[in-house]
Amino acid sequence: MLLKFRWLTIALGVFSISGYSQPKKDVVPKTYVAAKTSTPIVIDGEERDASWNKVEWTALFEDIENDIKPKYATKVKMLWDETNFYILAKMEEPHVWANLKQRDTIIFYNNDFEVFIDPDSDTFNYYELEINALNTAWDLFLTKPYREDDKVVLNDWNIPGLKSAVKINGTLNNPNDTDEGWILEMAIPWASYKTSYFDQNVPVDKFWRVNFSRVNWQHDIKNGSYERKKDTGGKFLPEYNWVWSPMGVINMHEPEKWGYVYFSSKEGKDSFAIPKDEKVKWELYTLYRAQKEYHGKHKTWAKSVTDLTKKPIVVDGKVLKPVLENHASGFNISVKSPFSNNTLIIEEDGKIISK
């Protein structure tokens, strides 16, 4: 992803306020109800497990930022049991190629498929997994989004018990034919997301924040091998970013915009509606980004919500009345939810507290 390149720059001490840019259009996270399977899934890259035939695909992936239709189709199915979160991704691709074989290398330098998971929907302590067509994985843990200066990125964190398999519908790394694409199947153990030994973290009839991204590069063929395409100046052309739940900006690391996956205890169909307080949180994050952008321009925090937006903030017909408070180390923006009467507070680092 583009922002990962930017993170490498941040690591050298250079920071860009573009991580706080507001999306060009309203972003409404996608939802998916993951059914429970009573039959364990065989992770072989095939679609033939009977349980997969009982559940629906997501809608086709979209461009991360705008309404441009992706060149190639991508879709996902999800299931779960008491042990694993199962994901099946199907990607259309006429030229399936990959050359990165070492785990935890920067996999998005190849075409890849990426999984992002935030179990408690607070944008802190979330997980990322990238896999290419060689089934090479890069998994990492982030204490905070890249936009925060004091984040910690654990690149050497691995998902214990991860199972994944790739099926190529065509031939890998063969530029002399046209492929149909590739299928990635994986089982991610719930245990890998435990916060303590006794943590009962299997999300039965609960939602987690999840998103999927597909990175796809234009390519050249040199000496019979694929490589990322460069412009006339020798720089790599930018990658395509196709995602399940669009972000509105070229940045996957805004977890507040990820989709909602509800893990239903039913094996059949079930329904899920995004809780109204989640929608209140979206508005707090909009104000948070506006406050960060304001500080980037003016070198001081805004003192009033009206400095950040002139429009009424309305959620499902209810007008929100946020309060902005500045303090020595930053700011808080609080609002009393008209739906739950809980007071939701977002801090200067993007942490949300509910009281």
CSV table of N, CA, C and O in Angstrom, one decimal, residues 191-296:
chain,number,residue,atom,x,y,z
A,191,ALA,N,-6.8,-17.8,18.7
A,191,ALA,CA,-5.8,-17.7,19.7
A,191,ALA,C,-4.8,-16.7,19.4
A,191,ALA,O,-4.1,-16.1,20.3
A,192,SER,N,-4.5,-16.4,18.2
A,192,SER,CA,-3.5,-15.4,17.8
A,192,SER,C,-3.8,-14.0,18.2
A,192,SER,O,-3.0,-13.1,18.2
A,193,TYR,N,-5.1,-13.8,18.5
A,193,TYR,CA,-5.6,-12.4,18.8
A,193,TYR,C,-5.8,-12.3,20.3
A,193,TYR,O,-6.4,-11.3,20.8
A,194,LYS,N,-5.5,-13.3,21.1
A,194,LYS,CA,-5.7,-13.2,22.6
A,194,LYS,C,-4.8,-12.1,23.2
A,194,LYS,O,-3.7,-12.0,22.8
A,195,THR,N,-5.4,-11.4,24.1
A,195,THR,CA,-4.7,-10.4,24.8
A,195,THR,C,-4.1,-10.9,26.2
A,195,THR,O,-3.3,-10.3,26.8
A,196,SER,N,-4.6,-12.1,26.6
A,196,SER,CA,-4.1,-12.7,27.8
A,196,SER,C,-4.4,-14.2,27.7
A,196,SER,O,-5.3,-14.6,26.9
A,197,TYR,N,-3.8,-15.0,28.6
A,197,TYR,CA,-4.0,-16.4,28.6
A,197,TYR,C,-5.5,-16.8,28.7
A,197,TYR,O,-6.0,-17.7,28.1
A,198,PHE,N,-6.2,-16.0,29.6
A,198,PHE,CA,-7.6,-16.4,29.9
A,198,PHE,C,-8.6,-15.6,29.1
A,198,PHE,O,-9.8,-15.6,29.3
A,199,ASP,N,-8.1,-14.8,28.1
A,199,ASP,CA,-9.0,-14.0,27.3
A,199,ASP,C,-9.9,-14.9,26.4
A,199,ASP,O,-9.5,-15.7,25.6
A,200,GLN,N,-11.2,-14.7,26.6
A,200,GLN,CA,-12.2,-15.5,25.8
A,200,GLN,C,-12.6,-14.6,24.6
A,200,GLN,O,-13.6,-13.9,24.7
A,201,ASN,N,-11.8,-14.7,23.6
A,201,ASN,CA,-11.9,-13.7,22.5
A,201,ASN,C,-12.6,-14.2,21.3
A,201,ASN,O,-12.6,-13.5,20.3
A,202,VAL,N,-13.2,-15.4,21.3
A,202,VAL,CA,-14.0,-15.9,20.1
A,202,VAL,C,-15.2,-15.0,20.0
A,202,VAL,O,-16.1,-15.0,20.9
A,203,PRO,N,-15.4,-14.3,18.9
A,203,PRO,CA,-16.5,-13.3,18.9
A,203,PRO,C,-17.9,-13.8,18.5
A,203,PRO,O,-18.4,-13.5,17.5
A,204,VAL,N,-18.4,-14.7,19.3
A,204,VAL,CA,-19.7,-15.3,19.1
A,204,VAL,C,-20.8,-14.2,19.1
A,204,VAL,O,-20.9,-13.5,20.1
A,205,ASP,N,-21.5,-14.0,18.0
A,205,ASP,CA,-22.6,-13.0,17.9
A,205,ASP,C,-22.1,-11.6,18.3
A,205,ASP,O,-22.8,-10.8,18.9
A,206,LYS,N,-20.8,-11.4,17.8
A,206,LYS,CA,-20.2,-10.1,18.0
A,206,LYS,C,-19.6,-9.7,16.6
A,206,LYS,O,-19.4,-10.5,15.8
A,207,PHE,N,-19.2,-8.4,16.5
A,207,PHE,CA,-18.6,-7.9,15.3
A,207,PHE,C,-17.1,-7.6,15.6
A,207,PHE,O,-16.8,-7.2,16.7
A,208,TRP,N,-16.3,-7.7,14.6
A,208,TRP,CA,-14.9,-7.2,14.6
A,208,TRP,C,-14.8,-6.3,13.4
A,208,TRP,O,-15.5,-6.4,12.4
A,209,ARG,N,-13.9,-5.3,13.5
A,209,ARG,CA,-13.6,-4.5,12.3
A,209,ARG,C,-12.6,-5.2,11.4
A,209,ARG,O,-11.5,-5.6,11.9
A,210,VAL,N,-12.9,-5.3,10.2
A,210,VAL,CA,-12.1,-6.1,9.2
A,210,VAL,C,-12.1,-5.4,7.9
A,210,VAL,O,-13.1,-4.8,7.5
A,211,ASN,N,-11.0,-5.4,7.2
A,211,ASN,CA,-11.0,-5.0,5.8
A,211,ASN,C,-10.0,-5.9,5.0
A,211,ASN,O,-9.1,-6.5,5.6
A,212,PHE,N,-10.2,-5.9,3.7
A,212,PHE,CA,-9.3,-6.6,2.8
A,212,PHE,C,-8.8,-5.7,1.7
A,212,PHE,O,-9.6,-4.9,1.2
A,213,SER,N,-7.6,-5.9,1.3
A,213,SER,CA,-7.0,-5.1,0.2
A,213,SER,C,-6.3,-6.0,-0.7
A,213,SER,O,-5.7,-7.0,-0.3
A,214,ARG,N,-6.4,-5.6,-2.0
A,214,ARG,CA,-5.6,-6.3,-3.0
A,214,ARG,C,-4.7,-5.3,-3.7
A,214,ARG,O,-5.2,-4.3,-4.2
A,215,VAL,N,-3.4,-5.5,-3.6
A,215,VAL,CA,-2.4,-4.7,-4.3
A,215,VAL,C,-2.1,-5.3,-5.7
A,215,VAL,O,-1.8,-6.5,-5.8
A,216,ASN,N,-2.2,-4.5,-6.7
A,216,ASN,CA,-1.9,-5.0,-8.1
A,216,ASN,C,-1.1,-4.0,-8.8
A,216,ASN,O,-1.4,-2.8,-8.9
A,217,TRP,N,0.0,-4.5,-9.4
A,217,TRP,CA,1.0,-3.6,-10.1
A,217,TRP,C,0.9,-3.8,-11.6
A,217,TRP,O,0.7,-4.9,-12.1
A,218,GLN,N,1.2,-2.7,-12.3
A,218,GLN,CA,1.5,-2.9,-13.7
A,218,GLN,C,2.8,-3.6,-13.8
A,218,GLN,O,3.7,-3.4,-13.0
A,219,HIS,N,3.0,-4.3,-14.9
A,219,HIS,CA,4.3,-5.1,-15.0
A,219,HIS,C,4.9,-5.0,-16.3
A,219,HIS,O,4.3,-4.6,-17.3
A,220,ASP,N,6.2,-5.3,-16.3
A,220,ASP,CA,7.0,-5.5,-17.6
A,220,ASP,C,7.5,-6.9,-17.5
A,220,ASP,O,7.6,-7.6,-16.4
A,221,ILE,N,8.0,-7.4,-18.6
A,221,ILE,CA,8.6,-8.7,-18.7
A,221,ILE,C,10.1,-8.5,-19.2
A,221,ILE,O,10.3,-8.0,-20.3
A,222,LYS,N,11.0,-8.9,-18.4
A,222,LYS,CA,12.4,-8.7,-18.7
A,222,LYS,C,13.1,-10.1,-18.6
A,222,LYS,O,13.0,-10.8,-17.5
A,223,ASN,N,13.7,-10.5,-19.7
A,223,ASN,CA,14.4,-11.8,-19.7
A,223,ASN,C,13.5,-13.0,-19.3
A,223,ASN,O,13.9,-13.9,-18.5
A,224,GLY,N,12.2,-12.9,-19.7
A,224,GLY,CA,11.3,-14.0,-19.4
A,224,GLY,C,10.7,-13.9,-18.0
A,224,GLY,O,10.0,-14.8,-17.6
A,225,SER,N,11.0,-12.9,-17.2
A,225,SER,CA,10.4,-12.8,-15.9
A,225,SER,C,9.6,-11.5,-15.7
A,225,SER,O,9.9,-10.5,-16.3
A,226,TYR,N,8.7,-11.6,-14.8
A,226,TYR,CA,7.8,-10.4,-14.5
A,226,TYR,C,8.6,-9.5,-13.5
A,226,TYR,O,9.3,-9.9,-12.7
A,227,GLU,N,8.3,-8.2,-13.7
A,227,GLU,CA,8.8,-7.2,-12.7
A,227,GLU,C,7.9,-6.0,-12.7
A,227,GLU,O,7.1,-5.7,-13.7
A,228,ARG,N,7.9,-5.2,-11.6
A,228,ARG,CA,7.0,-4.0,-11.6
A,228,ARG,C,7.5,-3.0,-12.6
A,228,ARG,O,8.6,-2.8,-12.9
A,229,LYS,N,6.5,-2.4,-13.3
A,229,LYS,CA,6.7,-1.5,-14.4
A,229,LYS,C,7.2,-0.1,-13.8
A,229,LYS,O,6.8,0.4,-12.8
A,230,LYS,N,8.2,0.5,-14.6
A,230,LYS,CA,8.7,1.8,-14.2
A,230,LYS,C,8.4,2.8,-15.3
A,230,LYS,O,8.1,2.5,-16.4
A,231,ASP,N,8.4,4.1,-14.9
A,231,ASP,CA,8.2,5.1,-15.8
A,231,ASP,C,9.5,5.5,-16.5
A,231,ASP,O,10.5,4.8,-16.3
A,232,THR,N,9.4,6.5,-17.4
A,232,THR,CA,10.6,6.8,-18.2
A,232,THR,C,11.7,7.3,-17.3
A,232,THR,O,12.9,7.3,-17.7
A,233,GLY,N,11.4,7.7,-16.1
A,233,GLY,CA,12.5,8.2,-15.2
A,233,GLY,C,13.1,7.1,-14.3
A,233,GLY,O,13.9,7.4,-13.4
A,234,GLY,N,12.6,5.9,-14.5
A,234,GLY,CA,13.1,4.8,-13.7
A,234,GLY,C,12.4,4.5,-12.4
A,234,GLY,O,12.8,3.7,-11.6
A,235,LYS,N,11.3,5.3,-12.1
A,235,LYS,CA,10.5,5.0,-10.9
A,235,LYS,C,9.4,4.1,-11.1
A,235,LYS,O,8.8,4.1,-12.2
A,236,PHE,N,9.1,3.3,-10.1
A,236,PHE,CA,8.0,2.3,-10.2
A,236,PHE,C,6.7,3.1,-10.3
A,236,PHE,O,6.4,4.1,-9.6
A,237,LEU,N,5.8,2.6,-11.3
A,237,LEU,CA,4.5,3.2,-11.4
A,237,LEU,C,3.7,2.9,-10.1
A,237,LEU,O,3.9,1.8,-9.5
A,238,PRO,N,2.8,3.7,-9.7
A,238,PRO,CA,2.0,3.5,-8.5
A,238,PRO,C,1.2,2.2,-8.6
A,238,PRO,O,0.7,1.9,-9.7
A,239,GLU,N,1.0,1.5,-7.5
A,239,GLU,CA,0.2,0.3,-7.5
A,239,GLU,C,-1.3,0.7,-7.5
A,239,GLU,O,-1.7,1.8,-7.2
A,240,TYR,N,-2.2,-0.3,-7.9
A,240,TYR,CA,-3.6,-0.2,-7.8
A,240,TYR,C,-3.9,-0.8,-6.4
A,240,TYR,O,-3.3,-1.8,-5.9
A,241,ASN,N,-4.9,-0.1,-5.7
A,241,ASN,CA,-5.3,-0.6,-4.4
A,241,ASN,C,-6.8,-0.9,-4.5
A,241,ASN,O,-7.6,0.1,-4.6
A,242,TRP,N,-7.2,-2.1,-4.5
A,242,TRP,CA,-8.6,-2.5,-4.6
A,242,TRP,C,-9.0,-3.1,-3.2
A,242,TRP,O,-8.4,-4.0,-2.7
A,243,VAL,N,-10.1,-2.7,-2.7
A,243,VAL,CA,-10.5,-3.1,-1.3
A,243,VAL,C,-12.0,-3.5,-1.2
A,243,VAL,O,-12.8,-3.1,-2.1
A,244,TRP,N,-12.2,-4.2,-0.1
A,244,TRP,CA,-13.6,-4.6,0.1
A,244,TRP,C,-14.4,-3.4,0.6
A,244,TRP,O,-15.5,-3.1,0.0
A,245,SER,N,-14.0,-2.7,1.6
A,245,SER,CA,-14.7,-1.6,2.1
A,245,SER,C,-13.9,-0.3,1.8
A,245,SER,O,-12.8,-0.1,2.4
A,246,PRO,N,-14.3,0.5,0.9
A,246,PRO,CA,-13.5,1.7,0.4
A,246,PRO,C,-13.2,2.6,1.6
A,246,PRO,O,-14.0,2.8,2.5
A,247,MET,N,-12.0,3.3,1.4
A,247,MET,CA,-11.5,4.2,2.5
A,247,MET,C,-11.7,5.6,2.2
A,247,MET,O,-11.7,6.5,3.1
A,248,GLY,N,-11.9,6.0,0.9
A,248,GLY,CA,-12.0,7.4,0.5
A,248,GLY,C,-10.7,8.1,0.4
A,248,GLY,O,-10.7,9.2,-0.2
A,249,VAL,N,-9.6,7.5,0.8
A,249,VAL,CA,-8.3,8.1,0.7
A,249,VAL,C,-7.4,6.9,0.5
A,249,VAL,O,-7.7,5.7,0.8
A,250,ILE,N,-6.2,7.1,-0.1
A,250,ILE,CA,-5.2,6.0,-0.3
A,250,ILE,C,-4.5,5.8,1.0
A,250,ILE,O,-3.4,6.2,1.2
A,251,ASN,N,-5.2,5.1,1.9
A,251,ASN,CA,-4.6,4.8,3.2
A,251,ASN,C,-5.5,3.7,3.9
A,251,ASN,O,-6.6,4.0,4.3
A,252,MET,N,-4.9,2.5,4.0
A,252,MET,CA,-5.7,1.4,4.7
A,252,MET,C,-5.6,1.6,6.2
A,252,MET,O,-6.4,1.0,6.9
A,253,HIS,N,-4.7,2.4,6.7
A,253,HIS,CA,-4.5,2.5,8.1
A,253,HIS,C,-5.3,3.6,8.8
A,253,HIS,O,-4.8,4.4,9.6
A,254,GLU,N,-6.6,3.5,8.5
A,254,GLU,CA,-7.6,4.3,9.2
A,254,GLU,C,-8.7,3.3,9.6
A,254,GLU,O,-9.7,3.2,9.0
A,255,PRO,N,-8.4,2.5,10.7
A,255,PRO,CA,-9.3,1.4,11.0
A,255,PRO,C,-10.7,1.8,11.3
A,255,PRO,O,-11.6,0.9,11.2
A,256,GLU,N,-11.0,3.0,11.6
A,256,GLU,CA,-12.4,3.4,11.9
A,256,GLU,C,-13.2,3.3,10.6
A,256,GLU,O,-14.5,3.4,10.7
A,257,LYS,N,-12.6,3.2,9.5
A,257,LYS,CA,-13.4,3.1,8.2
A,257,LYS,C,-13.5,1.6,7.7
A,257,LYS,O,-14.2,1.4,6.7
A,258,TRP,N,-12.9,0.7,8.4
A,258,TRP,CA,-13.0,-0.7,7.9
A,258,TRP,C,-14.4,-1.2,8.0
A,258,TRP,O,-15.3,-0.7,8.7
A,259,GLY,N,-14.6,-2.4,7.4
A,259,GLY,CA,-15.9,-3.0,7.4
A,259,GLY,C,-16.2,-3.7,8.7
A,259,GLY,O,-15.4,-3.8,9.6
A,260,TYR,N,-17.5,-4.1,8.9
A,260,TYR,CA,-17.9,-4.8,10.1
A,260,TYR,C,-18.2,-6.3,9.7
A,260,TYR,O,-19.1,-6.5,8.8
A,261,VAL,N,-17.6,-7.2,10.3
A,261,VAL,CA,-17.9,-8.6,10.1
A,261,VAL,C,-18.5,-9.1,11.4
A,261,VAL,O,-17.9,-9.1,12.5
A,262,TYR,N,-19.7,-9.6,11.3
A,262,TYR,CA,-20.5,-10.1,12.4
A,262,TYR,C,-20.4,-11.6,12.4
A,262,TYR,O,-20.7,-12.3,11.4
A,263,PHE,N,-20.0,-12.2,13.5
A,263,PHE,CA,-19.8,-13.7,13.5
A,263,PHE,C,-21.0,-14.3,14.2
A,263,PHE,O,-21.1,-14.4,15.4
A,264,SER,N,-21.9,-14.7,13.3
A,264,SER,CA,-23.2,-15.3,13.8
A,264,SER,C,-23.0,-16.7,14.3
A,264,SER,O,-22.3,-17.5,13.7
A,265,SER,N,-23.7,-17.0,15.4
A,265,SER,CA,-23.7,-18.4,15.9
A,265,SER,C,-24.6,-19.3,15.0
A,265,SER,O,-24.6,-20.5,15.2
A,266,LYS,N,-25.3,-18.7,14.1
A,266,LYS,CA,-26.2,-19.5,13.2
A,266,LYS,C,-25.4,-20.1,12.0
A,266,LYS,O,-24.5,-19.4,11.5
A,267,GLU,N,-25.7,-21.2,11.6
A,267,GLU,CA,-25.1,-21.8,10.4
A,267,GLU,C,-25.8,-21.3,9.1
A,267,GLU,O,-25.3,-21.3,8.0
A,268,GLY,N,-27.0,-20.8,9.3
A,268,GLY,CA,-27.8,-20.3,8.1
A,268,GLY,C,-27.7,-18.8,8.1
A,268,GLY,O,-26.7,-18.2,8.6
A,269,LYS,N,-28.6,-18.2,7.4
A,269,LYS,CA,-28.5,-16.7,7.2
A,269,LYS,C,-28.9,-16.0,8.5
A,269,LYS,O,-29.7,-16.5,9.3
A,270,ASP,N,-28.3,-14.9,8.7
A,270,ASP,CA,-28.6,-14.0,9.8
A,270,ASP,C,-28.4,-12.6,9.4
A,270,ASP,O,-27.9,-12.3,8.3
A,271,SER,N,-28.9,-11.7,10.2
A,271,SER,CA,-28.8,-10.2,9.8
A,271,SER,C,-28.0,-9.5,10.8
A,271,SER,O,-27.8,-9.9,12.0
A,272,PHE,N,-27.5,-8.3,10.4
A,272,PHE,CA,-26.7,-7.5,11.3
A,272,PHE,C,-26.8,-6.0,10.9
A,272,PHE,O,-26.8,-5.7,9.7
A,273,ALA,N,-27.0,-5.2,11.9
A,273,ALA,CA,-27.1,-3.7,11.6
A,273,ALA,C,-26.0,-3.1,12.5
A,273,ALA,O,-25.8,-3.4,13.6
A,274,ILE,N,-25.3,-2.1,11.9
A,274,ILE,CA,-24.3,-1.4,12.5
A,274,ILE,C,-24.8,-0.7,13.7
A,274,ILE,O,-25.8,0.1,13.6
A,275,PRO,N,-24.3,-0.9,14.9
A,275,PRO,CA,-24.8,-0.2,16.1
A,275,PRO,C,-24.7,1.3,15.9
A,275,PRO,O,-23.8,1.9,15.3
A,276,LYS,N,-25.7,2.0,16.4
A,276,LYS,CA,-25.8,3.5,16.2
A,276,LYS,C,-24.6,4.2,16.9
A,276,LYS,O,-24.2,5.2,16.4
A,277,ASP,N,-24.1,3.7,18.0
A,277,ASP,CA,-23.0,4.4,18.6
A,277,ASP,C,-21.7,4.3,17.8
A,277,ASP,O,-20.8,5.1,17.9
A,278,GLU,N,-21.7,3.2,16.9
A,278,GLU,CA,-20.5,3.2,16.0
A,278,GLU,C,-20.6,4.3,15.0
A,278,GLU,O,-19.6,4.9,14.6
A,279,LYS,N,-21.8,4.7,14.6
A,279,LYS,CA,-22.0,5.8,13.7
A,279,LYS,C,-21.6,7.2,14.4
A,279,LYS,O,-21.0,8.1,13.7
A,280,VAL,N,-21.8,7.2,15.7
A,280,VAL,CA,-21.4,8.4,16.4
A,280,VAL,C,-19.9,8.5,16.5
A,280,VAL,O,-19.3,9.5,16.3
A,281,LYS,N,-19.2,7.3,16.6
A,281,LYS,CA,-17.8,7.3,16.6
A,281,LYS,C,-17.2,7.7,15.2
A,281,LYS,O,-16.2,8.4,15.2
A,282,TRP,N,-17.9,7.4,14.1
A,282,TRP,CA,-17.4,7.9,12.8
A,282,TRP,C,-17.3,9.4,12.8
A,282,TRP,O,-16.4,9.9,12.3
A,283,GLU,N,-18.4,10.0,13.4
A,283,GLU,CA,-18.4,11.5,13.4
A,283,GLU,C,-17.3,12.1,14.3
A,283,GLU,O,-16.6,13.1,13.9
A,284,LEU,N,-17.0,11.4,15.4
A,284,LEU,CA,-15.8,11.8,16.2
A,284,LEU,C,-14.5,11.7,15.5
A,284,LEU,O,-13.6,12.6,15.6
A,285,TYR,N,-14.4,10.6,14.7
A,285,TYR,CA,-13.1,10.5,13.9
A,285,TYR,C,-13.0,11.5,12.8
A,285,TYR,O,-12.0,12.0,12.4
A,286,THR,N,-14.2,11.9,12.2
A,286,THR,CA,-14.2,13.0,11.2
A,286,THR,C,-13.6,14.3,11.9
A,286,THR,O,-12.8,15.0,11.3
A,287,LEU,N,-14.1,14.6,13.1
A,287,LEU,CA,-13.6,15.8,13.8
A,287,LEU,C,-12.2,15.6,14.2
A,287,LEU,O,-11.4,16.6,14.1
A,288,TYR,N,-11.8,14.4,14.6
A,288,TYR,CA,-10.4,14.2,14.9
A,288,TYR,C,-9.5,14.5,13.8
A,288,TYR,O,-8.4,15.1,13.9
A,289,ARG,N,-9.8,13.9,12.6
A,289,ARG,CA,-9.0,14.2,11.4
A,289,ARG,C,-9.0,15.7,11.1
A,289,ARG,O,-7.9,16.2,10.6
A,290,ALA,N,-10.1,16.3,11.2
A,290,ALA,CA,-10.2,17.8,10.9
A,290,ALA,C,-9.3,18.6,11.9
A,290,ALA,O,-8.6,19.5,11.5
A,291,GLN,N,-9.3,18.1,13.1
A,291,GLN,CA,-8.4,18.8,14.2
A,291,GLN,C,-7.0,18.6,13.9
A,291,GLN,O,-6.1,19.5,14.0
A,292,LYS,N,-6.6,17.4,13.5
A,292,LYS,CA,-5.2,17.1,13.1
A,292,LYS,C,-4.8,17.9,11.9
A,292,LYS,O,-3.7,18.5,11.8
A,293,GLU,N,-5.7,18.0,10.9
A,293,GLU,CA,-5.4,18.8,9.7
A,293,GLU,C,-5.3,20.3,10.0
A,293,GLU,O,-4.4,21.0,9.5
A,294,TYR,N,-6.1,20.7,10.9
A,294,TYR,CA,-6.1,22.1,11.3
A,294,TYR,C,-4.7,22.4,12.0
A,294,TYR,O,-4.1,23.5,11.7
A,295,HIS,N,-4.3,21.6,12.8
A,295,HIS,CA,-3.0,21.8,13.5
A,295,HIS,C,-1.9,21.8,12.5
A,295,HIS,O,-0.9,22.5,12.7
A,296,GLY,N,-2.0,20.9,11.5
A,296,GLY,CA,-0.9,20.8,10.5
A,296,GLY,C,-0.8,22.1,9.7
A,296,GLY,O,0.3,22.6,9.3
